GROMACS .gro file of N, CA and C in nm:
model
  261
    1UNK      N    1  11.898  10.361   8.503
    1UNK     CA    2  11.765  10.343   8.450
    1UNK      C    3  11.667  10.307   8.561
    2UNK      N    4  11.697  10.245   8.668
    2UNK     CA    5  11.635  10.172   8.788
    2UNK      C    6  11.586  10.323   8.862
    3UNK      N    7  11.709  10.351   8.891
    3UNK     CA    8  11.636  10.515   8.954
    3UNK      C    9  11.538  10.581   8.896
    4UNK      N   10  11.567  10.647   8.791
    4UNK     CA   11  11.473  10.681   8.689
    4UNK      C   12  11.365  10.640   8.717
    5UNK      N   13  11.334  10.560   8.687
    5UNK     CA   14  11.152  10.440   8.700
    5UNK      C   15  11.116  10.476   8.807
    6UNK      N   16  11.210  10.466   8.943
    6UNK     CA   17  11.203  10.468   9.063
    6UNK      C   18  11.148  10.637   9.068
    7UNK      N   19  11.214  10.700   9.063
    7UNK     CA   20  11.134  10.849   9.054
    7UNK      C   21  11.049  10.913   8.955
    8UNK      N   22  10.998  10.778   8.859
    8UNK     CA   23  10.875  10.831   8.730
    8UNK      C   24  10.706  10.771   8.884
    9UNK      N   25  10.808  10.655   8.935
    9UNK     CA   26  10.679  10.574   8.987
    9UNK      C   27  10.668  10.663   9.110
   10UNK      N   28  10.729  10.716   9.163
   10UNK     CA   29  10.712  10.811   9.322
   10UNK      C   30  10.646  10.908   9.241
   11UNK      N   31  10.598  10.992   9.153
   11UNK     CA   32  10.581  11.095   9.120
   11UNK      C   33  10.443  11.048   9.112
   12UNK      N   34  10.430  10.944   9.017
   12UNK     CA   35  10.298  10.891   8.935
   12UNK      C   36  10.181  10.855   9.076
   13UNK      N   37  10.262  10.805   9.206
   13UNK     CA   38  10.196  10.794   9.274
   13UNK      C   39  10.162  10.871   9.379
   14UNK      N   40  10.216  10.978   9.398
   14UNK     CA   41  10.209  11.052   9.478
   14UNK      C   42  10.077  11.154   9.387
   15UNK      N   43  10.086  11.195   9.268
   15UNK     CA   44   9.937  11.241   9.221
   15UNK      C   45   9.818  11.176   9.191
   16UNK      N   46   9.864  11.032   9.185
   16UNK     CA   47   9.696  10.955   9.244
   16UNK      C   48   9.684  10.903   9.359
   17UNK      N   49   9.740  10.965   9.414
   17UNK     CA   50   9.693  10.998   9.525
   17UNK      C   51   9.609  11.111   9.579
   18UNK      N   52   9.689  11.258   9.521
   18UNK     CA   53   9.635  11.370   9.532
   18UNK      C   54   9.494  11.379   9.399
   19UNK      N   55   9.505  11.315   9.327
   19UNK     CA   56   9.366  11.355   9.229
   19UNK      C   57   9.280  11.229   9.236
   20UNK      N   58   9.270  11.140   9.276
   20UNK     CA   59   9.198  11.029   9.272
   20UNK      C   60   9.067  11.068   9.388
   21UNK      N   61   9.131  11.131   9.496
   21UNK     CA   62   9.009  11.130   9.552
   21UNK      C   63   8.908  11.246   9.535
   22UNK      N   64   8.960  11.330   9.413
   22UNK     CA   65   8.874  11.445   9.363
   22UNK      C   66   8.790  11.403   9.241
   23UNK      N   67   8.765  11.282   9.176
   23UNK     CA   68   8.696  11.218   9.051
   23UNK      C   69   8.584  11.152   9.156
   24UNK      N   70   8.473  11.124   9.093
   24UNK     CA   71   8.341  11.051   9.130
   24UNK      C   72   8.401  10.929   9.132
   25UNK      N   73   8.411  10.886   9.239
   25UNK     CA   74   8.442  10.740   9.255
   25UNK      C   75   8.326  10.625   9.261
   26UNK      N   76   8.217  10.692   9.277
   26UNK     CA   77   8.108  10.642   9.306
   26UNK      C   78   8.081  10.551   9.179
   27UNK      N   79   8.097  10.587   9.110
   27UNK     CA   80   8.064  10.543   8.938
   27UNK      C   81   8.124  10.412   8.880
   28UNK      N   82   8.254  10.385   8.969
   28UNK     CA   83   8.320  10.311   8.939
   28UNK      C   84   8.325  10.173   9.031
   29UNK      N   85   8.297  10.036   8.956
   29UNK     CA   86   8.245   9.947   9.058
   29UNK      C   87   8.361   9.885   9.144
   30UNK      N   88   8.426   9.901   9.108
   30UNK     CA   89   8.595   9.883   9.217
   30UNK      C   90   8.581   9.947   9.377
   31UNK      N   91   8.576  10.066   9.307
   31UNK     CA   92   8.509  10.155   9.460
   31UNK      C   93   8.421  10.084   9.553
   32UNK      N   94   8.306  10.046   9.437
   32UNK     CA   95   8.175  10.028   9.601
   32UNK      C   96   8.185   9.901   9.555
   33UNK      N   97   8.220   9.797   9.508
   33UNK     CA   98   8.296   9.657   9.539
   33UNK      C   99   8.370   9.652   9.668
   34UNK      N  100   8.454   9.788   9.673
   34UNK     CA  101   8.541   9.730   9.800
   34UNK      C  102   8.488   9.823   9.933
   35UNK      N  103   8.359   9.937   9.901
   35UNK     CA  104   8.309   9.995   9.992
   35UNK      C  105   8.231   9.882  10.077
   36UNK      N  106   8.169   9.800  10.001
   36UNK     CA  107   8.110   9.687  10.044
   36UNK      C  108   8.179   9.577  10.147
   37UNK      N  109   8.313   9.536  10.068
   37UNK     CA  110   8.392   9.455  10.139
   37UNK      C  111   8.453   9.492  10.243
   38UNK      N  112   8.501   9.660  10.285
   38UNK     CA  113   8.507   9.720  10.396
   38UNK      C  114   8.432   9.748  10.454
   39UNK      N  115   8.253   9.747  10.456
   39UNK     CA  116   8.201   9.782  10.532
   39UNK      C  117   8.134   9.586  10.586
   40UNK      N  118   8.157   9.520  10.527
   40UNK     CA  119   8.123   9.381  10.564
   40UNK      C  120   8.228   9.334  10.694
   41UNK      N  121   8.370   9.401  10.635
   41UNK     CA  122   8.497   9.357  10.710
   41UNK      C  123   8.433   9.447  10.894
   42UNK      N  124   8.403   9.565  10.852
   42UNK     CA  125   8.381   9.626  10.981
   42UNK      C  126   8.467   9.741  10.956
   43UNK      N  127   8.490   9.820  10.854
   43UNK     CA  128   8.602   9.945  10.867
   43UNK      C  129   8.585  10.039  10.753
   44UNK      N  130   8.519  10.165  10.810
   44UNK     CA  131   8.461  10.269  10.699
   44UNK      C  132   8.586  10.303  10.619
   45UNK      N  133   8.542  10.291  10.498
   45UNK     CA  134   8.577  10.371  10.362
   45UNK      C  135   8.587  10.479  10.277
   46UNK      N  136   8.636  10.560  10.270
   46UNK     CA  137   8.624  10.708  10.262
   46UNK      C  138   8.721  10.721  10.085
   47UNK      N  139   8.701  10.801  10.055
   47UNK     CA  140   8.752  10.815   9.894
   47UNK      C  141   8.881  10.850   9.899
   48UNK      N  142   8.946  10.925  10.007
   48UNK     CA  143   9.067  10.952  10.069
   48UNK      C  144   9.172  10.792  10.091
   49UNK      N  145   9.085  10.750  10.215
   49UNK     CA  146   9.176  10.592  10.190
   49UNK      C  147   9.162  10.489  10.098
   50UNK      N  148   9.061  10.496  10.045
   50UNK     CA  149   9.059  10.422   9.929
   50UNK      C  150   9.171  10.503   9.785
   51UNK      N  151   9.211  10.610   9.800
   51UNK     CA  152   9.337  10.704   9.715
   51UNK      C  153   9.422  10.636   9.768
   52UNK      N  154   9.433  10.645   9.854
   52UNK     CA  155   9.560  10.634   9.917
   52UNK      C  156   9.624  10.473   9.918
   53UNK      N  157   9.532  10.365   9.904
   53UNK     CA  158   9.536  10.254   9.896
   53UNK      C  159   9.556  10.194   9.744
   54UNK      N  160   9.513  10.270   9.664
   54UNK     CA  161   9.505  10.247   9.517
   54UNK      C  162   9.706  10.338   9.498
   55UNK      N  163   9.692  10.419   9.593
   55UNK     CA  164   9.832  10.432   9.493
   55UNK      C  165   9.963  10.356   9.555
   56UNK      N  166   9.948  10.224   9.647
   56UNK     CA  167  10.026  10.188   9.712
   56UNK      C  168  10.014  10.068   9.570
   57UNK      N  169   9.972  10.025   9.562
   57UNK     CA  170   9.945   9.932   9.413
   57UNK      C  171   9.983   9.956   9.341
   58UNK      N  172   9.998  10.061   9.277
   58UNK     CA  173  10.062  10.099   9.138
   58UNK      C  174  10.203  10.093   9.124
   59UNK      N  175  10.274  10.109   9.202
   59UNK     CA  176  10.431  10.025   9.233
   59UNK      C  177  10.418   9.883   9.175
   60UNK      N  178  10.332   9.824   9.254
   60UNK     CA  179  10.315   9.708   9.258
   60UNK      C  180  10.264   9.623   9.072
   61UNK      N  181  10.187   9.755   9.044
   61UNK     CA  182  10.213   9.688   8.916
   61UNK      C  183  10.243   9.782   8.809
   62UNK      N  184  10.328   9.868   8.857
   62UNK     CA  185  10.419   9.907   8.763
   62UNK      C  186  10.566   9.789   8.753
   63UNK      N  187  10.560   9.734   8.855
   63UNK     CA  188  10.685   9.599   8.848
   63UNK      C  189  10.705   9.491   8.729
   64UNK      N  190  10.593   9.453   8.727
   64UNK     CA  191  10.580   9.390   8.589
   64UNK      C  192  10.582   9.434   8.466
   65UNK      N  193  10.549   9.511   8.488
   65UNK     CA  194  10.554   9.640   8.342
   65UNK      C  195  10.732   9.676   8.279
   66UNK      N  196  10.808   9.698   8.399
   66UNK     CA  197  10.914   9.767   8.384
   66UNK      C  198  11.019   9.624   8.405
   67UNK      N  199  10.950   9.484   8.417
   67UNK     CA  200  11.030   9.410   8.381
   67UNK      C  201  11.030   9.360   8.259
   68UNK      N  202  10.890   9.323   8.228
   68UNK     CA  203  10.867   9.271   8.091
   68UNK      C  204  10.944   9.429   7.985
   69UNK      N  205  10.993   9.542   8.014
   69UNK     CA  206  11.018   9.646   7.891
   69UNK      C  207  11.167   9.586   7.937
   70UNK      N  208  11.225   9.592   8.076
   70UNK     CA  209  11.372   9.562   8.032
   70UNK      C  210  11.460   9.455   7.936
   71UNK      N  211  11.322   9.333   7.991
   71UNK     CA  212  11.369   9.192   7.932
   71UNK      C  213  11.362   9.223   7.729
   72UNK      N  214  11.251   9.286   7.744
   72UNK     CA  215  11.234   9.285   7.583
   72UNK      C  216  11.327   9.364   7.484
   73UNK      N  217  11.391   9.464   7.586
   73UNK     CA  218  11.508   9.569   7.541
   73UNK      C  219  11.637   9.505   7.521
   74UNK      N  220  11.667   9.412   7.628
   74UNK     CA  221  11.809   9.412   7.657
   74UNK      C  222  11.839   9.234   7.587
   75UNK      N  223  11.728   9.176   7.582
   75UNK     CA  224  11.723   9.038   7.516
   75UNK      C  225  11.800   9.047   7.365
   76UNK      N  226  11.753   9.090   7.281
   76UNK     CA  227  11.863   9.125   7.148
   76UNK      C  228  12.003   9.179   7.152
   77UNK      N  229  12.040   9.263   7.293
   77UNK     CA  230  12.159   9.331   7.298
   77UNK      C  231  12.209   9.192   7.346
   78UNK      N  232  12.119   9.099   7.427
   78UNK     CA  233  12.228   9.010   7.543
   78UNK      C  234  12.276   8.882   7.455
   79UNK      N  235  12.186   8.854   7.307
   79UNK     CA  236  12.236   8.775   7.208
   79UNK      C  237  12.381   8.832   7.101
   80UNK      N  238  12.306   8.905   7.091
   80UNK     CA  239  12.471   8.990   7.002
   80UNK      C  240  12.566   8.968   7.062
   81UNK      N  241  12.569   9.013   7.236
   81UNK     CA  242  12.699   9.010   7.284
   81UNK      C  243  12.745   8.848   7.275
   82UNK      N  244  12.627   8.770   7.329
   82UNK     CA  245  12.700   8.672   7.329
   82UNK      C  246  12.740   8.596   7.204
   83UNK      N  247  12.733   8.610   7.100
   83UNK     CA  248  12.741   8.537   6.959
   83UNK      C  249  12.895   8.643   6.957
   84UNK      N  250  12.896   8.778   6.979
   84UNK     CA  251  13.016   8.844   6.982
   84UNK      C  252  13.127   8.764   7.081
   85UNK      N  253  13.123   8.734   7.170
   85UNK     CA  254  13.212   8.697   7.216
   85UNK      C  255  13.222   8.518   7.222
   86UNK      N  256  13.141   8.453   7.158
   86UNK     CA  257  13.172   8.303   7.107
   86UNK      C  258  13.256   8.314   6.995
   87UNK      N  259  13.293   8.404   6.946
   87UNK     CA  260  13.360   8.428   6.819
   87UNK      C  261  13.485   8.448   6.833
   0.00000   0.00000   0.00000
């Protein structure tokens, strides 16, 4: 199941990567929130690395996601067993 996820999330990120920097980013205040904070820092921003930076994240919170579904899946199986084998 770990793999799996592992190659839903390489896929998921590897095309926002490739389509993120083809949408108006402009529109969206995340963008020039952080066009701002990179150009304050001293280091131009381009819609390309800002793609490319947004899909290094999505791992990151696809993690929580795919823990909170295991815990909620396997929590009822992990009581049964154990009431099964107190018995």
């Amino acid at each position: 199941m770990a793999l799996e996820t592992m190659k839903i999330s390489k896929a998921f990120t590897e095309q926002v990567a490739i389509r993120l920097p083809r949408q108006t980013l402009t529109r969206y205040a995340i963008y020039n929130t952080s066009k701002q904070v990179a150009k304050w820092i001293g280091i131009k921003l381009t819609k390309d690395t800002f793609a490319r930076g947004v899909s290094k994240v999505i791992p990151l919170i696809g993690v929580p996601i795919s823990t909170g579904l295991t815990y909620w899946t396997f929590k009822p199986m992990v009581n049964r067993l154990k009431k099964s084998l107190d018995e």
